[in-house]
Amino acid sequence: MAHGLTTTSYAILGLLALKPWTTYELAQQMGRALGQFWPRAESKLYEEPKKLVALGLATADRESVGKRRRTVYSITDDGRQALSRWLPLAGAPPVLEFELLIKVFFAEHGTKDDLLATIGLVRAWTEAQATLGVHITGEYLEGRGPYPERLPWILLTGQFLQDFLNMVELWADRAAATVETWPDDIRTATPDVGVLEAMAADNRAILERADQRRRASPPAAEP
Amino acid sequence: MAHGLTTTSYAILGLLALKPWTTYELAQQMGRALGQFWPRAESKLYEEPKKLVALGLATADRESVGKRRRTVYSITDDGRQALSRWLPLAGAPPVLEFELLIKVFFAEHGTKDDLLATIGLVRAWTEAQATLGVHITGEYLEGRGPYPERLPWILLTGQFLQDFLNMVELWADRAAATVETWPDDIRTATPDVGVLEAMAADNRAILERADQRRRASPPAAEP
DNA sequence: TTGACATCCTCCCTTTGGGAGTATATAGTA
DNA sequence: TACTATATACTCCCAAAGGGAGGATGTCAA
């Protein structure tokens, strides 16, 4: 990471590259545009642009609305270049933190109803996410979504998030159905070996497809 | 969170409930068992059990191997109860951090090849994960996996992780195929409205299913 | 006018990440 | 036997980050 810049630094630079924003707008836009795959605490989003200014990657324009002060940040040419230099560098793969899944992992310490309630919370989350998703897709379908010229690659990220949501919902459905078949004392439940075998088969299939891609193209074509 | 206990505290308690562990083993087990959905820095995993001991939720037994000292931690009854009290409480839904997806989101700052390389990194990750997955499923299929009596609910978490992996791989495949169709200057690519419509339909389907579940059971049955 | 909410922001304390470093045990190889 | 690589065991340190609290002013509706 160049000069103490973090992924969040680059994310902010990416947004500034679109247009200048007030800090409040930046914080909001970070939440809306990136919050599902790069959630950041608001206070840090107020700090970060100051750092960019100190490094000459952004500029700060203080202005007033009545007696209220606000700061509009803009990207500099150096900022654009920093962003472009970062983009092709290797980045981190997905990192997941899922507290509810910890509760599933330690289900033996609770009841069948506890476990079903946990799965229910997962479902509630998928519902809230789907409600949000309907609004966002609706905006773009009505031609009102922000930055439509960026839609081709925005759709890639959107598709990822949608796939994730669909996956979580489907998992919750199946998990609930499975747990419902268990005895009241879940500690006496028996595992479904078929699930294990299917997982093993899925992994082998992934490895096989990776192999095929390697054989279909020279090593230089892969990172 | 009771008395400053964190999710990590409860995760450690959950492992201690299985058996006593040295700190090194605890750190390892956290990584193996929970690292995919609760990744934690090693140094914190050495700190955490000390905190549990201070709170009377665990005990520490200092022992020696030759001149090397080590600590074996065990759970107390209070610890078990704290864990059981935490389990039915509401927990946090999935939180994702995916730096590579940020690079997809800001793809306009790079080239088509940059974007394809980014997707390639995602694929490489899925391959490494699948390799790991093959070993783990293999252990259980051969009857050598740890804590087989916990398999029914371990399989729920395993299924989640497998579904996630499958989803990421499929997304990467489709994203690569899509980007391959784009012109060299990706800024001139045109969005596939069908993808947007499919996403909208997926979200509506999720909401519809949630509605049906609500109608099929009284509100008290849901969290 | 008042109250709710939005816009705008700072401060503070705790948690967390991740790297560096040290000591001893173990196993394999020359 | 000596050496080396790796494992086991752990601490320290500094930077990054979370999240809550709090305050000031603007806007809008009742």
mmCIF file of N, CA and C (backbone and C1' of nucleotides) in Angstrom, chain C:
data_model
loop_
_atom_site.group_PDB
_atom_site.id
_atom_site.type_symbol
_atom_site.label_atom_id
_atom_site.label_comp_id
_atom_site.label_asym_id
_atom_site.label_seq_id
_atom_site.Cartn_x
_atom_site.Cartn_y
_atom_site.Cartn_z
ATOM 1 P P DT C 1 -41.450 32.651 15.831
ATOM 2 O "O5'" DT C 1 -42.321 31.465 16.384
ATOM 3 C "C5'" DT C 1 -43.247 31.604 17.441
ATOM 4 C "C4'" DT C 1 -43.569 30.216 17.894
ATOM 5 C "C3'" DT C 1 -42.321 29.455 18.311
ATOM 6 O "O3'" DT C 1 -42.608 28.715 19.479
ATOM 7 C "C1'" DT C 1 -43.391 28.309 16.539
ATOM 8 P P DT C 2 -41.489 28.027 20.324
ATOM 9 O "O5'" DT C 2 -41.717 26.494 19.975
ATOM 10 C "C5'" DT C 2 -43.038 25.970 19.909
ATOM 11 C "C4'" DT C 2 -42.980 24.559 19.357
ATOM 12 C "C3'" DT C 2 -41.713 23.797 19.747
ATOM 13 O "O3'" DT C 2 -42.101 22.488 20.128
ATOM 14 C "C1'" DT C 2 -41.943 23.796 17.399
ATOM 15 P P DG C 3 -41.126 21.551 20.955
ATOM 16 O "O5'" DG C 3 -41.113 20.239 20.064
ATOM 17 C "C5'" DG C 3 -42.300 19.858 19.367
ATOM 18 C "C4'" DG C 3 -41.937 18.965 18.200
ATOM 19 C "C3'" DG C 3 -40.732 18.073 18.458
ATOM 20 O "O3'" DG C 3 -41.008 16.808 17.873
ATOM 21 C "C1'" DG C 3 -40.317 19.364 16.535
ATOM 22 P P DA C 4 -40.125 15.533 18.270
ATOM 23 O "O5'" DA C 4 -39.894 14.886 16.847
ATOM 24 C "C5'" DA C 4 -40.930 14.947 15.875
ATOM 25 C "C4'" DA C 4 -40.337 14.756 14.492
ATOM 26 C "C3'" DA C 4 -39.163 13.784 14.465
ATOM 27 O "O3'" DA C 4 -39.299 12.952 13.329
ATOM 28 C "C1'" DA C 4 -38.480 15.862 13.571
ATOM 29 P P DC C 5 -38.337 11.652 13.175
ATOM 30 O "O5'" DC C 5 -37.355 12.123 12.023
ATOM 31 C "C5'" DC C 5 -37.920 12.649 10.830
ATOM 32 C "C4'" DC C 5 -36.863 13.421 10.086
ATOM 33 C "C3'" DC C 5 -35.540 12.666 9.904
ATOM 34 O "O3'" DC C 5 -35.289 12.550 8.513
ATOM 35 C "C1'" DC C 5 -35.170 14.915 10.549
ATOM 36 P P DA C 6 -34.013 11.837 7.963
ATOM 37 O "O5'" DA C 6 -33.187 13.065 7.368
ATOM 38 C "C5'" DA C 6 -33.862 14.008 6.545
ATOM 39 C "C4'" DA C 6 -32.898 15.095 6.142
ATOM 40 C "C3'" DA C 6 -31.515 14.591 5.725
ATOM 41 O "O3'" DA C 6 -31.124 15.368 4.602
ATOM 42 C "C1'" DA C 6 -31.284 16.109 7.513
ATOM 43 P P DT C 7 -29.830 14.954 3.788
ATOM 44 O "O5'" DT C 7 -28.754 15.959 4.370
ATOM 45 C "C5'" DT C 7 -28.934 17.339 4.133
ATOM 46 C "C4'" DT C 7 -27.871 18.130 4.864
ATOM 47 C "C3'" DT C 7 -26.422 17.720 4.563
ATOM 48 O "O3'" DT C 7 -25.736 18.924 4.241
ATOM 49 C "C1'" DT C 7 -26.761 17.909 6.874
ATOM 50 P P DC C 8 -24.355 18.836 3.489
ATOM 51 O "O5'" DC C 8 -23.360 18.762 4.723
ATOM 52 C "C5'" DC C 8 -23.167 19.945 5.506
ATOM 53 C "C4'" DC C 8 -22.375 19.643 6.738
ATOM 54 C "C3'" DC C 8 -21.178 18.684 6.584
ATOM 55 O "O3'" DC C 8 -19.965 19.435 6.488
ATOM 56 C "C1'" DC C 8 -22.291 18.471 8.676
ATOM 57 P P DC C 9 -18.582 18.710 6.250
ATOM 58 O "O5'" DC C 9 -18.174 18.284 7.728
ATOM 59 C "C5'" DC C 9 -18.126 19.303 8.724
ATOM 60 C "C4'" DC C 9 -17.999 18.729 10.095
ATOM 61 C "C3'" DC C 9 -16.880 17.708 10.296
ATOM 62 O "O3'" DC C 9 -15.684 18.391 10.644
ATOM 63 C "C1'" DC C 9 -18.818 17.305 11.658
ATOM 64 P P DT C 10 -14.376 17.610 11.009
ATOM 65 O "O5'" DT C 10 -14.403 17.483 12.598
ATOM 66 C "C5'" DT C 10 -14.844 18.572 13.388
ATOM 67 C "C4'" DT C 10 -14.879 18.149 14.839
ATOM 68 C "C3'" DT C 10 -13.635 17.356 15.254
ATOM 69 O "O3'" DT C 10 -13.143 17.879 16.468
ATOM 70 C "C1'" DT C 10 -15.608 16.126 15.760
ATOM 71 P P DC C 11 -11.731 17.374 17.011
ATOM 72 O "O5'" DC C 11 -12.172 16.470 18.242
ATOM 73 C "C5'" DC C 11 -13.236 16.907 19.076
ATOM 74 C "C4'" DC C 11 -13.603 15.790 20.035
ATOM 75 C "C3'" DC C 11 -12.398 14.976 20.506
ATOM 76 O "O3'" DC C 11 -12.498 14.841 21.912
ATOM 77 C "C1'" DC C 11 -14.067 13.540 19.622
ATOM 78 P P DC C 12 -11.230 14.373 22.757
ATOM 79 O "O5'" DC C 12 -11.736 12.974 23.313
ATOM 80 C "C5'" DC C 12 -13.128 12.779 23.577
ATOM 81 C "C4'" DC C 12 -13.375 11.303 23.771
ATOM 82 C "C3'" DC C 12 -12.093 10.543 24.134
ATOM 83 O "O3'" DC C 12 -12.371 9.670 25.214
ATOM 84 C "C1'" DC C 12 -13.132 9.538 22.262
ATOM 85 P P DC C 13 -11.150 9.198 26.180
ATOM 86 O "O5'" DC C 13 -11.548 7.691 26.433
ATOM 87 C "C5'" DC C 13 -12.935 7.328 26.423
ATOM 88 C "C4'" DC C 13 -13.090 5.953 25.809
ATOM 89 C "C3'" DC C 13 -11.923 5.011 26.114
ATOM 90 O "O3'" DC C 13 -12.463 3.748 26.466
ATOM 91 C "C1'" DC C 13 -12.302 5.074 23.805
ATOM 92 P P DT C 14 -11.494 2.602 27.062
ATOM 93 O "O5'" DT C 14 -12.019 1.352 26.229
ATOM 94 C "C5'" DT C 14 -13.385 1.296 25.831
ATOM 95 C "C4'" DT C 14 -13.496 0.422 24.605
ATOM 96 C "C3'" DT C 14 -12.625 -0.829 24.668
ATOM 97 O "O3'" DT C 14 -13.435 -1.952 24.417
ATOM 98 C "C1'" DT C 14 -12.253 0.339 22.639
ATOM 99 P P DT C 15 -12.818 -3.412 24.443
ATOM 100 O "O5'" DT C 15 -12.660 -3.729 22.898
ATOM 101 C "C5'" DT C 15 -13.753 -3.481 22.021
ATOM 102 C "C4'" DT C 15 -13.325 -3.752 20.609
ATOM 103 C "C3'" DT C 15 -12.581 -5.068 20.414
ATOM 104 O "O3'" DT C 15 -13.215 -5.725 19.338
ATOM 105 C "C1'" DT C 15 -11.371 -3.290 19.448
ATOM 106 P P DT C 16 -12.891 -7.216 19.018
ATOM 107 O "O5'" DT C 16 -11.849 -7.035 17.839
ATOM 108 C "C5'" DT C 16 -12.192 -6.209 16.727
ATOM 109 C "C4'" DT C 16 -10.983 -6.010 15.860
ATOM 110 C "C3'" DT C 16 -10.095 -7.247 15.691
ATOM 111 O "O3'" DT C 16 -10.244 -7.694 14.353
ATOM 112 C "C1'" DT C 16 -8.828 -5.243 15.990
ATOM 113 P P DG C 17 -9.332 -8.843 13.808
ATOM 114 O "O5'" DG C 17 -8.173 -7.996 13.091
ATOM 115 C "C5'" DG C 17 -8.524 -6.970 12.176
ATOM 116 C "C4'" DG C 17 -7.292 -6.556 11.399
ATOM 117 C "C3'" DG C 17 -6.425 -7.707 10.917
ATOM 118 O "O3'" DG C 17 -5.926 -7.357 9.645
ATOM 119 C "C1'" DG C 17 -5.188 -6.361 12.425
ATOM 120 P P DG C 18 -5.323 -8.475 8.740
ATOM 121 O "O5'" DG C 18 -3.770 -8.274 8.944
ATOM 122 C "C5'" DG C 18 -3.203 -6.963 8.795
ATOM 123 C "C4'" DG C 18 -1.783 -6.985 9.299
ATOM 124 C "C3'" DG C 18 -1.045 -8.311 9.067
ATOM 125 O "O3'" DG C 18 0.281 -7.991 8.726
ATOM 126 C "C1'" DG C 18 -0.896 -7.730 11.296
ATOM 127 P P DG C 19 1.092 -8.880 7.697
ATOM 128 O "O5'" DG C 19 2.537 -8.265 7.875
ATOM 129 C "C5'" DG C 19 2.645 -6.890 8.259
ATOM 130 C "C4'" DG C 19 3.645 -6.752 9.400
ATOM 131 C "C3'" DG C 19 4.777 -7.788 9.344
ATOM 132 O "O3'" DG C 19 6.022 -7.106 9.348
ATOM 133 C "C1'" DG C 19 3.860 -7.659 11.527
ATOM 134 P P DA C 20 7.381 -7.952 9.041
ATOM 135 O "O5'" DA C 20 8.303 -7.561 10.271
ATOM 136 C "C5'" DA C 20 7.962 -6.421 11.077
ATOM 137 C "C4'" DA C 20 8.514 -6.639 12.465
ATOM 138 C "C3'" DA C 20 9.664 -7.669 12.477
ATOM 139 O "O3'" DA C 20 10.809 -7.123 13.128
ATOM 140 C "C1'" DA C 20 8.005 -8.255 14.081
ATOM 141 P P DG C 21 12.212 -7.937 13.022
ATOM 142 O "O5'" DG C 21 12.321 -8.586 14.472
ATOM 143 C "C5'" DG C 21 11.918 -7.817 15.608
ATOM 144 C "C4'" DG C 21 11.706 -8.730 16.774
ATOM 145 C "C3'" DG C 21 12.684 -9.911 16.785
ATOM 146 O "O3'" DG C 21 13.590 -9.824 17.873
ATOM 147 C "C1'" DG C 21 10.454 -10.610 17.280
ATOM 148 P P DT C 22 14.820 -10.858 17.968
ATOM 149 O "O5'" DT C 22 14.385 -11.795 19.192
ATOM 150 C "C5'" DT C 22 13.729 -11.214 20.304
ATOM 151 C "C4'" DT C 22 13.274 -12.321 21.220
ATOM 152 C "C3'" DT C 22 14.248 -13.508 21.225
ATOM 153 O "O3'" DT C 22 14.568 -13.872 22.557
ATOM 154 C "C1'" DT C 22 12.043 -14.250 20.758
ATOM 155 P P DA C 23 15.759 -14.949 22.780
ATOM 156 O "O5'" DA C 23 14.933 -16.225 23.215
ATOM 157 C "C5'" DA C 23 13.975 -16.120 24.268
ATOM 158 C "C4'" DA C 23 13.305 -17.460 24.446
ATOM 159 C "C3'" DA C 23 14.288 -18.645 24.370
ATOM 160 O "O3'" DA C 23 13.982 -19.535 25.434
ATOM 161 C "C1'" DA C 23 12.524 -18.958 22.820
ATOM 162 P P DT C 24 15.031 -20.656 25.823
ATOM 163 O "O5'" DT C 24 14.295 -21.959 25.259
ATOM 164 C "C5'" DT C 24 13.036 -22.323 25.810
ATOM 165 C "C4'" DT C 24 12.383 -23.360 24.925
ATOM 166 C "C3'" DT C 24 13.203 -24.643 24.708
ATOM 167 O "O3'" DT C 24 12.427 -25.715 25.182
ATOM 168 C "C1'" DT C 24 12.269 -23.866 22.688
ATOM 169 P P DA C 25 12.961 -27.206 25.113
ATOM 170 O "O5'" DA C 25 12.100 -27.771 23.901
ATOM 171 C "C5'" DA C 25 10.669 -27.703 23.982
ATOM 172 C "C4'" DA C 25 10.058 -28.413 22.803
ATOM 173 C "C3'" DA C 25 10.630 -29.806 22.523
ATOM 174 O "O3'" DA C 25 9.520 -30.620 22.156
ATOM 175 C "C1'" DA C 25 10.919 -28.444 20.605
ATOM 176 P P DT C 26 9.712 -32.165 21.963
ATOM 177 O "O5'" DT C 26 9.803 -32.253 20.380
ATOM 178 C "C5'" DT C 26 8.732 -31.750 19.585
ATOM 179 C "C4'" DT C 26 9.024 -32.003 18.118
ATOM 180 C "C3'" DT C 26 9.645 -33.368 17.819
ATOM 181 O "O3'" DT C 26 8.911 -33.935 16.758
ATOM 182 C "C1'" DT C 26 10.907 -31.655 16.819
ATOM 183 P P DA C 27 9.068 -35.475 16.432
ATOM 184 O "O5'" DA C 27 9.474 -35.434 14.895
ATOM 185 C "C5'" DA C 27 8.972 -34.383 14.057
ATOM 186 C "C4'" DA C 27 9.857 -34.255 12.841
ATOM 187 C "C3'" DA C 27 10.535 -35.570 12.414
ATOM 188 O "O3'" DA C 27 10.487 -35.658 11.006
ATOM 189 C "C1'" DA C 27 12.171 -33.932 12.739
ATOM 190 P P DG C 28 10.742 -37.051 10.299
ATOM 191 O "O5'" DG C 28 11.633 -36.585 9.061
ATOM 192 C "C5'" DG C 28 11.432 -35.271 8.508
ATOM 193 C "C4'" DG C 28 12.744 -34.794 7.903
ATOM 194 C "C3'" DG C 28 13.577 -35.912 7.272
ATOM 195 O "O3'" DG C 28 14.057 -35.464 6.006
ATOM 196 C "C1'" DG C 28 14.883 -34.731 8.822
ATOM 197 P P DT C 29 14.659 -36.456 4.964
ATOM 198 O "O5'" DT C 29 16.087 -35.816 4.628
ATOM 199 C "C5'" DT C 29 16.233 -34.404 4.617
ATOM 200 C "C4'" DT C 29 17.692 -34.047 4.797
ATOM 201 C "C3'" DT C 29 18.664 -35.065 4.173
ATOM 202 O "O3'" DT C 29 19.682 -34.346 3.500
ATOM 203 C "C1'" DT C 29 19.211 -34.711 6.424
ATOM 204 P P DA C 30 20.541 -35.051 2.361
ATOM 205 O "O5'" DA C 30 22.005 -34.444 2.586
ATOM 206 C "C5'" DA C 30 22.121 -33.084 3.038
ATOM 207 C "C4'" DA C 30 23.394 -32.938 3.850
ATOM 208 C "C3'" DA C 30 24.581 -33.747 3.327
ATOM 209 O "O3'" DA C 30 25.763 -32.959 3.434
ATOM 210 C "C1'" DA C 30 24.139 -34.368 5.551
#
